[in-house]
């Protein structure tokens, strides 16, 4: 099962994603946290520390995956669940840090990886809720992220947007 969770900053999507990953795990399956951030400054490193603290005690194994959802050395198992945080940064890494993949290739890659898993939880940022006009480079990125969201939402079994900690379900049924 693939789940796409989107929302603004501090919307509750990360905590909901952790709960969803635990919910989807089957039997002795492992929980993986696929981290996509390439830290560029102290603020990024602090954000990473906060996310690590929030996951403490949940049993997640962290995978540093800035460009692709790379399995651990012993591979993924059919009961394992991967939480990828975030689709937003994964696309950014490809557009601006040399990855070079287009939206369709990223979506295809993620769904190919999902085939051998018990679940895939994708976290992304909602960058579409304001009416501001941004510089052309930012607008281009937002359009491409929107396209990637559409590709992911088309095949995901559950698509949810978070606002103020509350789920707004677009596709599927929220089980938590």
mmCIF file with all atom_site columns, C-alpha atoms in Angstrom:
data_model
loop_
_atom_site.group_PDB
_atom_site.id
_atom_site.type_symbol
_atom_site.label_atom_id
_atom_site.label_alt_id
_atom_site.label_comp_id
_atom_site.label_asym_id
_atom_site.label_entity_id
_atom_site.label_seq_id
_atom_site.pdbx_PDB_ins_code
_atom_site.Cartn_x
_atom_site.Cartn_y
_atom_site.Cartn_z
_atom_site.occupancy
_atom_site.B_iso_or_equiv
_atom_site.pdbx_formal_charge
_atom_site.auth_seq_id
_atom_site.auth_comp_id
_atom_site.auth_asym_id
_atom_site.auth_atom_id
_atom_site.pdbx_PDB_model_num
ATOM 1   C CA . UNK A 1 1   ? 0.000   0.000  0.000   1.00 0.00 ? 1   UNK A CA 1
ATOM 2   C CA . UNK A 1 2   ? 1.250   3.462  -0.886  1.00 0.00 ? 2   UNK A CA 1
ATOM 3   C CA . UNK A 1 3   ? 0.150   6.435  1.187   1.00 0.00 ? 3   UNK A CA 1
ATOM 4   C CA . UNK A 1 4   ? 0.743   10.069 0.174   1.00 0.00 ? 4   UNK A CA 1
ATOM 5   C CA . UNK A 1 5   ? 0.539   12.569 3.032   1.00 0.00 ? 5   UNK A CA 1
ATOM 6   C CA . UNK A 1 6   ? 0.907   16.271 2.269   1.00 0.00 ? 6   UNK A CA 1
ATOM 7   C CA . UNK A 1 7   ? 0.615   19.372 4.375   1.00 0.00 ? 7   UNK A CA 1
ATOM 8   C CA . UNK A 1 8   ? 2.210   22.633 5.341   1.00 0.00 ? 8   UNK A CA 1
ATOM 9   C CA . UNK A 1 9   ? 4.908   23.171 7.919   1.00 0.00 ? 9   UNK A CA 1
ATOM 10  C CA . UNK A 1 10  ? 3.873   21.904 11.380  1.00 0.00 ? 10  UNK A CA 1
ATOM 11  C CA . UNK A 1 11  ? 0.601   20.518 9.980   1.00 0.00 ? 11  UNK A CA 1
ATOM 12  C CA . UNK A 1 12  ? 0.940   17.156 11.728  1.00 0.00 ? 12  UNK A CA 1
ATOM 13  C CA . UNK A 1 13  ? 1.890   15.196 8.625   1.00 0.00 ? 13  UNK A CA 1
ATOM 14  C CA . UNK A 1 14  ? 5.200   13.828 9.970   1.00 0.00 ? 14  UNK A CA 1
ATOM 15  C CA . UNK A 1 15  ? 3.695   12.416 13.163  1.00 0.00 ? 15  UNK A CA 1
ATOM 16  C CA . UNK A 1 16  ? 0.756   11.021 11.183  1.00 0.00 ? 16  UNK A CA 1
ATOM 17  C CA . UNK A 1 17  ? 3.234   9.403  8.769   1.00 0.00 ? 17  UNK A CA 1
ATOM 18  C CA . UNK A 1 18  ? 5.030   7.703  11.655  1.00 0.00 ? 18  UNK A CA 1
ATOM 19  C CA . UNK A 1 19  ? 1.739   6.395  13.044  1.00 0.00 ? 19  UNK A CA 1
ATOM 20  C CA . UNK A 1 20  ? 0.702   5.198  9.570   1.00 0.00 ? 20  UNK A CA 1
ATOM 21  C CA . UNK A 1 21  ? 4.006   3.364  9.050   1.00 0.00 ? 21  UNK A CA 1
ATOM 22  C CA . UNK A 1 22  ? 3.576   1.523  12.359  1.00 0.00 ? 22  UNK A CA 1
ATOM 23  C CA . UNK A 1 23  ? -0.037  0.717  11.412  1.00 0.00 ? 23  UNK A CA 1
ATOM 24  C CA . UNK A 1 24  ? 1.016   -0.747 8.040   1.00 0.00 ? 24  UNK A CA 1
ATOM 25  C CA . UNK A 1 25  ? 3.873   -2.867 9.400   1.00 0.00 ? 25  UNK A CA 1
ATOM 26  C CA . UNK A 1 26  ? 3.059   -6.548 9.370   1.00 0.00 ? 26  UNK A CA 1
ATOM 27  C CA . UNK A 1 27  ? 4.381   -9.159 11.793  1.00 0.00 ? 27  UNK A CA 1
ATOM 28  C CA . UNK A 1 28  ? 8.126   -8.894 12.192  1.00 0.00 ? 28  UNK A CA 1
ATOM 29  C CA . UNK A 1 29  ? 8.451   -6.257 9.482   1.00 0.00 ? 29  UNK A CA 1
ATOM 30  C CA . UNK A 1 30  ? 10.962  -3.475 9.978   1.00 0.00 ? 30  UNK A CA 1
ATOM 31  C CA . UNK A 1 31  ? 10.328  0.255  9.906   1.00 0.00 ? 31  UNK A CA 1
ATOM 32  C CA . UNK A 1 32  ? 12.597  2.388  7.740   1.00 0.00 ? 32  UNK A CA 1
ATOM 33  C CA . UNK A 1 33  ? 12.805  6.154  7.626   1.00 0.00 ? 33  UNK A CA 1
ATOM 34  C CA . UNK A 1 34  ? 14.166  7.267  4.244   1.00 0.00 ? 34  UNK A CA 1
ATOM 35  C CA . UNK A 1 35  ? 15.637  10.715 4.855   1.00 0.00 ? 35  UNK A CA 1
ATOM 36  C CA . UNK A 1 36  ? 16.047  12.860 1.744   1.00 0.00 ? 36  UNK A CA 1
ATOM 37  C CA . UNK A 1 37  ? 17.430  16.116 3.189   1.00 0.00 ? 37  UNK A CA 1
ATOM 38  C CA . UNK A 1 38  ? 20.925  17.193 2.204   1.00 0.00 ? 38  UNK A CA 1
ATOM 39  C CA . UNK A 1 39  ? 21.778  19.526 5.094   1.00 0.00 ? 39  UNK A CA 1
ATOM 40  C CA . UNK A 1 40  ? 23.137  22.841 3.921   1.00 0.00 ? 40  UNK A CA 1
ATOM 41  C CA . UNK A 1 41  ? 23.364  24.811 7.148   1.00 0.00 ? 41  UNK A CA 1
ATOM 42  C CA . UNK A 1 42  ? 22.879  24.707 10.909  1.00 0.00 ? 42  UNK A CA 1
ATOM 43  C CA . UNK A 1 43  ? 19.118  25.232 10.601  1.00 0.00 ? 43  UNK A CA 1
ATOM 44  C CA . UNK A 1 44  ? 18.887  22.076 8.470   1.00 0.00 ? 44  UNK A CA 1
ATOM 45  C CA . UNK A 1 45  ? 20.974  20.115 10.985  1.00 0.00 ? 45  UNK A CA 1
ATOM 46  C CA . UNK A 1 46  ? 18.690  21.276 13.820  1.00 0.00 ? 46  UNK A CA 1
ATOM 47  C CA . UNK A 1 47  ? 15.646  20.186 11.836  1.00 0.00 ? 47  UNK A CA 1
ATOM 48  C CA . UNK A 1 48  ? 17.220  16.761 11.308  1.00 0.00 ? 48  UNK A CA 1
ATOM 49  C CA . UNK A 1 49  ? 17.914  16.479 15.058  1.00 0.00 ? 49  UNK A CA 1
ATOM 50  C CA . UNK A 1 50  ? 14.274  17.355 15.855  1.00 0.00 ? 50  UNK A CA 1
ATOM 51  C CA . UNK A 1 51  ? 13.045  14.670 13.451  1.00 0.00 ? 51  UNK A CA 1
ATOM 52  C CA . UNK A 1 52  ? 15.433  12.100 14.948  1.00 0.00 ? 52  UNK A CA 1
ATOM 53  C CA . UNK A 1 53  ? 14.170  12.957 18.434  1.00 0.00 ? 53  UNK A CA 1
ATOM 54  C CA . UNK A 1 54  ? 10.552  12.662 17.273  1.00 0.00 ? 54  UNK A CA 1
ATOM 55  C CA . UNK A 1 55  ? 11.264  9.144  15.932  1.00 0.00 ? 55  UNK A CA 1
ATOM 56  C CA . UNK A 1 56  ? 13.167  8.006  19.010  1.00 0.00 ? 56  UNK A CA 1
ATOM 57  C CA . UNK A 1 57  ? 11.643  4.874  20.485  1.00 0.00 ? 57  UNK A CA 1
ATOM 58  C CA . UNK A 1 58  ? 9.492   4.096  17.433  1.00 0.00 ? 58  UNK A CA 1
ATOM 59  C CA . UNK A 1 59  ? 11.922  1.499  16.037  1.00 0.00 ? 59  UNK A CA 1
ATOM 60  C CA . UNK A 1 60  ? 12.779  3.224  12.757  1.00 0.00 ? 60  UNK A CA 1
ATOM 61  C CA . UNK A 1 61  ? 16.027  2.431  10.952  1.00 0.00 ? 61  UNK A CA 1
ATOM 62  C CA . UNK A 1 62  ? 17.235  5.555  9.145   1.00 0.00 ? 62  UNK A CA 1
ATOM 63  C CA . UNK A 1 63  ? 18.342  5.366  5.511   1.00 0.00 ? 63  UNK A CA 1
ATOM 64  C CA . UNK A 1 64  ? 20.026  8.407  3.965   1.00 0.00 ? 64  UNK A CA 1
ATOM 65  C CA . UNK A 1 65  ? 18.377  8.519  0.541   1.00 0.00 ? 65  UNK A CA 1
ATOM 66  C CA . UNK A 1 66  ? 18.760  11.981 -1.027  1.00 0.00 ? 66  UNK A CA 1
ATOM 67  C CA . UNK A 1 67  ? 18.376  10.762 -4.639  1.00 0.00 ? 67  UNK A CA 1
ATOM 68  C CA . UNK A 1 68  ? 16.757  7.309  -4.644  1.00 0.00 ? 68  UNK A CA 1
ATOM 69  C CA . UNK A 1 69  ? 15.000  4.942  -2.274  1.00 0.00 ? 69  UNK A CA 1
ATOM 70  C CA . UNK A 1 70  ? 17.982  2.645  -1.765  1.00 0.00 ? 70  UNK A CA 1
ATOM 71  C CA . UNK A 1 71  ? 17.369  -0.514 0.261   1.00 0.00 ? 71  UNK A CA 1
ATOM 72  C CA . UNK A 1 72  ? 19.575  -1.484 3.211   1.00 0.00 ? 72  UNK A CA 1
ATOM 73  C CA . UNK A 1 73  ? 22.364  -4.020 2.524   1.00 0.00 ? 73  UNK A CA 1
ATOM 74  C CA . UNK A 1 74  ? 20.077  -6.946 3.406   1.00 0.00 ? 74  UNK A CA 1
ATOM 75  C CA . UNK A 1 75  ? 17.255  -5.557 1.242   1.00 0.00 ? 75  UNK A CA 1
ATOM 76  C CA . UNK A 1 76  ? 13.645  -4.769 2.001   1.00 0.00 ? 76  UNK A CA 1
ATOM 77  C CA . UNK A 1 77  ? 11.253  -7.503 3.046   1.00 0.00 ? 77  UNK A CA 1
ATOM 78  C CA . UNK A 1 78  ? 7.575   -7.920 2.157   1.00 0.00 ? 78  UNK A CA 1
ATOM 79  C CA . UNK A 1 79  ? 6.516   -6.974 5.709   1.00 0.00 ? 79  UNK A CA 1
ATOM 80  C CA . UNK A 1 80  ? 8.755   -3.883 5.911   1.00 0.00 ? 80  UNK A CA 1
ATOM 81  C CA . UNK A 1 81  ? 7.390   -0.358 5.731   1.00 0.00 ? 81  UNK A CA 1
ATOM 82  C CA . UNK A 1 82  ? 9.287   2.674  4.454   1.00 0.00 ? 82  UNK A CA 1
ATOM 83  C CA . UNK A 1 83  ? 8.431   6.230  5.421   1.00 0.00 ? 83  UNK A CA 1
ATOM 84  C CA . UNK A 1 84  ? 10.058  8.601  2.904   1.00 0.00 ? 84  UNK A CA 1
ATOM 85  C CA . UNK A 1 85  ? 10.402  12.180 4.146   1.00 0.00 ? 85  UNK A CA 1
ATOM 86  C CA . UNK A 1 86  ? 10.178  14.035 1.907   1.00 0.00 ? 86  UNK A CA 1
ATOM 87  C CA . UNK A 1 87  ? 9.047   13.895 -1.702  1.00 0.00 ? 87  UNK A CA 1
ATOM 88  C CA . UNK A 1 88  ? 9.522   17.671 -1.747  1.00 0.00 ? 88  UNK A CA 1
ATOM 89  C CA . UNK A 1 89  ? 13.235  17.425 -1.001  1.00 0.00 ? 89  UNK A CA 1
ATOM 90  C CA . UNK A 1 90  ? 13.714  14.373 -3.214  1.00 0.00 ? 90  UNK A CA 1
ATOM 91  C CA . UNK A 1 91  ? 12.515  16.394 -6.203  1.00 0.00 ? 91  UNK A CA 1
ATOM 92  C CA . UNK A 1 92  ? 14.562  19.408 -5.102  1.00 0.00 ? 92  UNK A CA 1
ATOM 93  C CA . UNK A 1 93  ? 17.694  17.244 -4.905  1.00 0.00 ? 93  UNK A CA 1
ATOM 94  C CA . UNK A 1 94  ? 17.141  16.057 -8.462  1.00 0.00 ? 94  UNK A CA 1
ATOM 95  C CA . UNK A 1 95  ? 16.462  19.508 -9.844  1.00 0.00 ? 95  UNK A CA 1
ATOM 96  C CA . UNK A 1 96  ? 19.172  21.460 -8.047  1.00 0.00 ? 96  UNK A CA 1
ATOM 97  C CA . UNK A 1 97  ? 21.766  19.032 -6.635  1.00 0.00 ? 97  UNK A CA 1
ATOM 98  C CA . UNK A 1 98  ? 22.604  16.946 -9.674  1.00 0.00 ? 98  UNK A CA 1
ATOM 99  C CA . UNK A 1 99  ? 20.193  14.016 -9.492  1.00 0.00 ? 99  UNK A CA 1
ATOM 100 C CA . UNK A 1 100 ? 18.630  14.864 -12.829 1.00 0.00 ? 100 UNK A CA 1
ATOM 101 C CA . UNK A 1 101 ? 15.512  12.680 -12.680 1.00 0.00 ? 101 UNK A CA 1
ATOM 102 C CA . UNK A 1 102 ? 12.230  14.060 -13.993 1.00 0.00 ? 102 UNK A CA 1
ATOM 103 C CA . UNK A 1 103 ? 8.925   13.705 -12.142 1.00 0.00 ? 103 UNK A CA 1
ATOM 104 C CA . UNK A 1 104 ? 7.762   10.608 -14.042 1.00 0.00 ? 104 UNK A CA 1
ATOM 105 C CA . UNK A 1 105 ? 11.017  8.772  -13.371 1.00 0.00 ? 105 UNK A CA 1
ATOM 106 C CA . UNK A 1 106 ? 10.835  9.614  -9.654  1.00 0.00 ? 106 UNK A CA 1
ATOM 107 C CA . UNK A 1 107 ? 7.235   8.387  -9.419  1.00 0.00 ? 107 UNK A CA 1
ATOM 108 C CA . UNK A 1 108 ? 8.050   5.200  -11.359 1.00 0.00 ? 108 UNK A CA 1
ATOM 109 C CA . UNK A 1 109 ? 11.064  4.552  -9.109  1.00 0.00 ? 109 UNK A CA 1
ATOM 110 C CA . UNK A 1 110 ? 9.017   4.931  -5.920  1.00 0.00 ? 110 UNK A CA 1
ATOM 111 C CA . UNK A 1 111 ? 6.228   2.645  -7.143  1.00 0.00 ? 111 UNK A CA 1
ATOM 112 C CA . UNK A 1 112 ? 8.756   0.053  -8.310  1.00 0.00 ? 112 UNK A CA 1
ATOM 113 C CA . UNK A 1 113 ? 10.274  0.006  -4.802  1.00 0.00 ? 113 UNK A CA 1
ATOM 114 C CA . UNK A 1 114 ? 6.823   -0.237 -3.213  1.00 0.00 ? 114 UNK A CA 1
ATOM 115 C CA . UNK A 1 115 ? 6.199   -3.596 -4.912  1.00 0.00 ? 115 UNK A CA 1
ATOM 116 C CA . UNK A 1 116 ? 8.470   -5.464 -2.475  1.00 0.00 ? 116 UNK A CA 1
ATOM 117 C CA . UNK A 1 117 ? 7.243   -3.727 0.687   1.00 0.00 ? 117 UNK A CA 1
ATOM 118 C CA . UNK A 1 118 ? 4.460   -4.039 3.207   1.00 0.00 ? 118 UNK A CA 1
ATOM 119 C CA . UNK A 1 119 ? 3.871   -0.314 2.777   1.00 0.00 ? 119 UNK A CA 1
ATOM 120 C CA . UNK A 1 120 ? 5.311   2.957  1.528   1.00 0.00 ? 120 UNK A CA 1
ATOM 121 C CA . UNK A 1 121 ? 4.409   6.224  3.255   1.00 0.00 ? 121 UNK A CA 1
ATOM 122 C CA . UNK A 1 122 ? 5.356   9.335  1.297   1.00 0.00 ? 122 UNK A CA 1
ATOM 123 C CA . UNK A 1 123 ? 5.492   12.721 3.032   1.00 0.00 ? 123 UNK A CA 1
ATOM 124 C CA . UNK A 1 124 ? 5.382   15.912 0.983   1.00 0.00 ? 124 UNK A CA 1
ATOM 125 C CA . UNK A 1 125 ? 4.949   19.605 1.569   1.00 0.00 ? 125 UNK A CA 1
ATOM 126 C CA . UNK A 1 126 ? 1.916   21.557 0.472   1.00 0.00 ? 126 UNK A CA 1
ATOM 127 C CA . UNK A 1 127 ? 3.408   24.577 -1.269  1.00 0.00 ? 127 UNK A CA 1
ATOM 128 C CA . UNK A 1 128 ? 0.212   25.497 -3.100  1.00 0.00 ? 128 UNK A CA 1
ATOM 129 C CA . UNK A 1 129 ? -2.018  27.116 -0.477  1.00 0.00 ? 129 UNK A CA 1
ATOM 130 C CA . UNK A 1 130 ? -1.044  30.739 -0.791  1.00 0.00 ? 130 UNK A CA 1
ATOM 131 C CA . UNK A 1 131 ? -1.770  33.293 -3.474  1.00 0.00 ? 131 UNK A CA 1
ATOM 132 C CA . UNK A 1 132 ? 1.695   34.779 -3.513  1.00 0.00 ? 132 UNK A CA 1
ATOM 133 C CA . UNK A 1 133 ? 3.624   35.141 -6.748  1.00 0.00 ? 133 UNK A CA 1
ATOM 134 C CA . UNK A 1 134 ? 7.138   33.799 -6.436  1.00 0.00 ? 134 UNK A CA 1
ATOM 135 C CA . UNK A 1 135 ? 10.180  34.197 -8.682  1.00 0.00 ? 135 UNK A CA 1
ATOM 136 C CA . UNK A 1 136 ? 10.008  32.130 -11.873 1.00 0.00 ? 136 UNK A CA 1
ATOM 137 C CA . UNK A 1 137 ? 12.439  29.489 -10.568 1.00 0.00 ? 137 UNK A CA 1
ATOM 138 C CA . UNK A 1 138 ? 10.238  28.866 -7.512  1.00 0.00 ? 138 UNK A CA 1
ATOM 139 C CA . UNK A 1 139 ? 7.063   28.807 -9.615  1.00 0.00 ? 139 UNK A CA 1
ATOM 140 C CA . UNK A 1 140 ? 8.684   26.269 -11.944 1.00 0.00 ? 140 UNK A CA 1
ATOM 141 C CA . UNK A 1 141 ? 9.589   24.090 -8.938  1.00 0.00 ? 141 UNK A CA 1
ATOM 142 C CA . UNK A 1 142 ? 6.034   24.354 -7.543  1.00 0.00 ? 142 UNK A CA 1
ATOM 143 C CA . UNK A 1 143 ? 4.583   23.302 -10.917 1.00 0.00 ? 143 UNK A CA 1
ATOM 144 C CA . UNK A 1 144 ? 6.896   20.322 -11.069 1.00 0.00 ? 144 UNK A CA 1
ATOM 145 C CA . UNK A 1 145 ? 6.105   19.326 -7.491  1.00 0.00 ? 145 UNK A CA 1
ATOM 146 C CA . UNK A 1 146 ? 2.415   19.593 -8.360  1.00 0.00 ? 146 UNK A CA 1
ATOM 147 C CA . UNK A 1 147 ? 2.963   17.272 -11.317 1.00 0.00 ? 147 UNK A CA 1
ATOM 148 C CA . UNK A 1 148 ? 4.824   14.797 -9.100  1.00 0.00 ? 148 UNK A CA 1
ATOM 149 C CA . UNK A 1 149 ? 1.988   14.937 -6.551  1.00 0.00 ? 149 UNK A CA 1
ATOM 150 C CA . UNK A 1 150 ? -0.507  14.132 -9.323  1.00 0.00 ? 150 UNK A CA 1
ATOM 151 C CA . UNK A 1 151 ? 1.555   11.158 -10.511 1.00 0.00 ? 151 UNK A CA 1
ATOM 152 C CA . UNK A 1 152 ? 1.885   9.811  -6.969  1.00 0.00 ? 152 UNK A CA 1
ATOM 153 C CA . UNK A 1 153 ? -1.751  10.450 -6.048  1.00 0.00 ? 153 UNK A CA 1
ATOM 154 C CA . UNK A 1 154 ? -2.937  8.627  -9.165  1.00 0.00 ? 154 UNK A CA 1
ATOM 155 C CA . UNK A 1 155 ? -1.423  5.325  -8.020  1.00 0.00 ? 155 UNK A CA 1
ATOM 156 C CA . UNK A 1 156 ? -1.445  5.728  -4.226  1.00 0.00 ? 156 UNK A CA 1
ATOM 157 C CA . UNK A 1 157 ? -4.212  3.916  -2.387  1.00 0.00 ? 157 UNK A CA 1
ATOM 158 C CA . UNK A 1 158 ? -4.522  6.667  0.237   1.00 0.00 ? 158 UNK A CA 1
ATOM 159 C CA . UNK A 1 159 ? -4.018  10.410 -0.323  1.00 0.00 ? 159 UNK A CA 1
ATOM 160 C CA . UNK A 1 160 ? -4.396  12.775 2.626   1.00 0.00 ? 160 UNK A CA 1
ATOM 161 C CA . UNK A 1 161 ? -3.707  16.457 3.192   1.00 0.00 ? 161 UNK A CA 1
ATOM 162 C CA . UNK A 1 162 ? -3.097  17.712 6.717   1.00 0.00 ? 162 UNK A CA 1
ATOM 163 C CA . UNK A 1 163 ? -4.141  21.081 8.116   1.00 0.00 ? 163 UNK A CA 1
ATOM 164 C CA . UNK A 1 164 ? -3.739  21.945 11.793  1.00 0.00 ? 164 UNK A CA 1
ATOM 165 C CA . UNK A 1 165 ? -3.226  18.276 12.596  1.00 0.00 ? 165 UNK A CA 1
ATOM 166 C CA . UNK A 1 166 ? -6.469  17.202 10.949  1.00 0.00 ? 166 UNK A CA 1
ATOM 167 C CA . UNK A 1 167 ? -6.584  14.796 7.981   1.00 0.00 ? 167 UNK A CA 1
ATOM 168 C CA . UNK A 1 168 ? -8.484  15.767 4.845   1.00 0.00 ? 168 UNK A CA 1
ATOM 169 C CA . UNK A 1 169 ? -8.855  12.558 2.813   1.00 0.00 ? 169 UNK A CA 1
ATOM 170 C CA . UNK A 1 170 ? -8.829  12.876 -0.975  1.00 0.00 ? 170 UNK A CA 1
ATOM 171 C CA . UNK A 1 171 ? -8.586  9.188  -1.825  1.00 0.00 ? 171 UNK A CA 1
ATOM 172 C CA . UNK A 1 172 ? -9.058  6.040  0.240   1.00 0.00 ? 172 UNK A CA 1
ATOM 173 C CA . UNK A 1 173 ? -10.014 5.783  3.897   1.00 0.00 ? 173 UNK A CA 1
ATOM 174 C CA . UNK A 1 174 ? -7.994  7.153  6.825   1.00 0.00 ? 174 UNK A CA 1
ATOM 175 C CA . UNK A 1 175 ? -7.606  4.209  9.249   1.00 0.00 ? 175 UNK A CA 1
ATOM 176 C CA . UNK A 1 176 ? -6.163  6.022  12.265  1.00 0.00 ? 176 UNK A CA 1
#
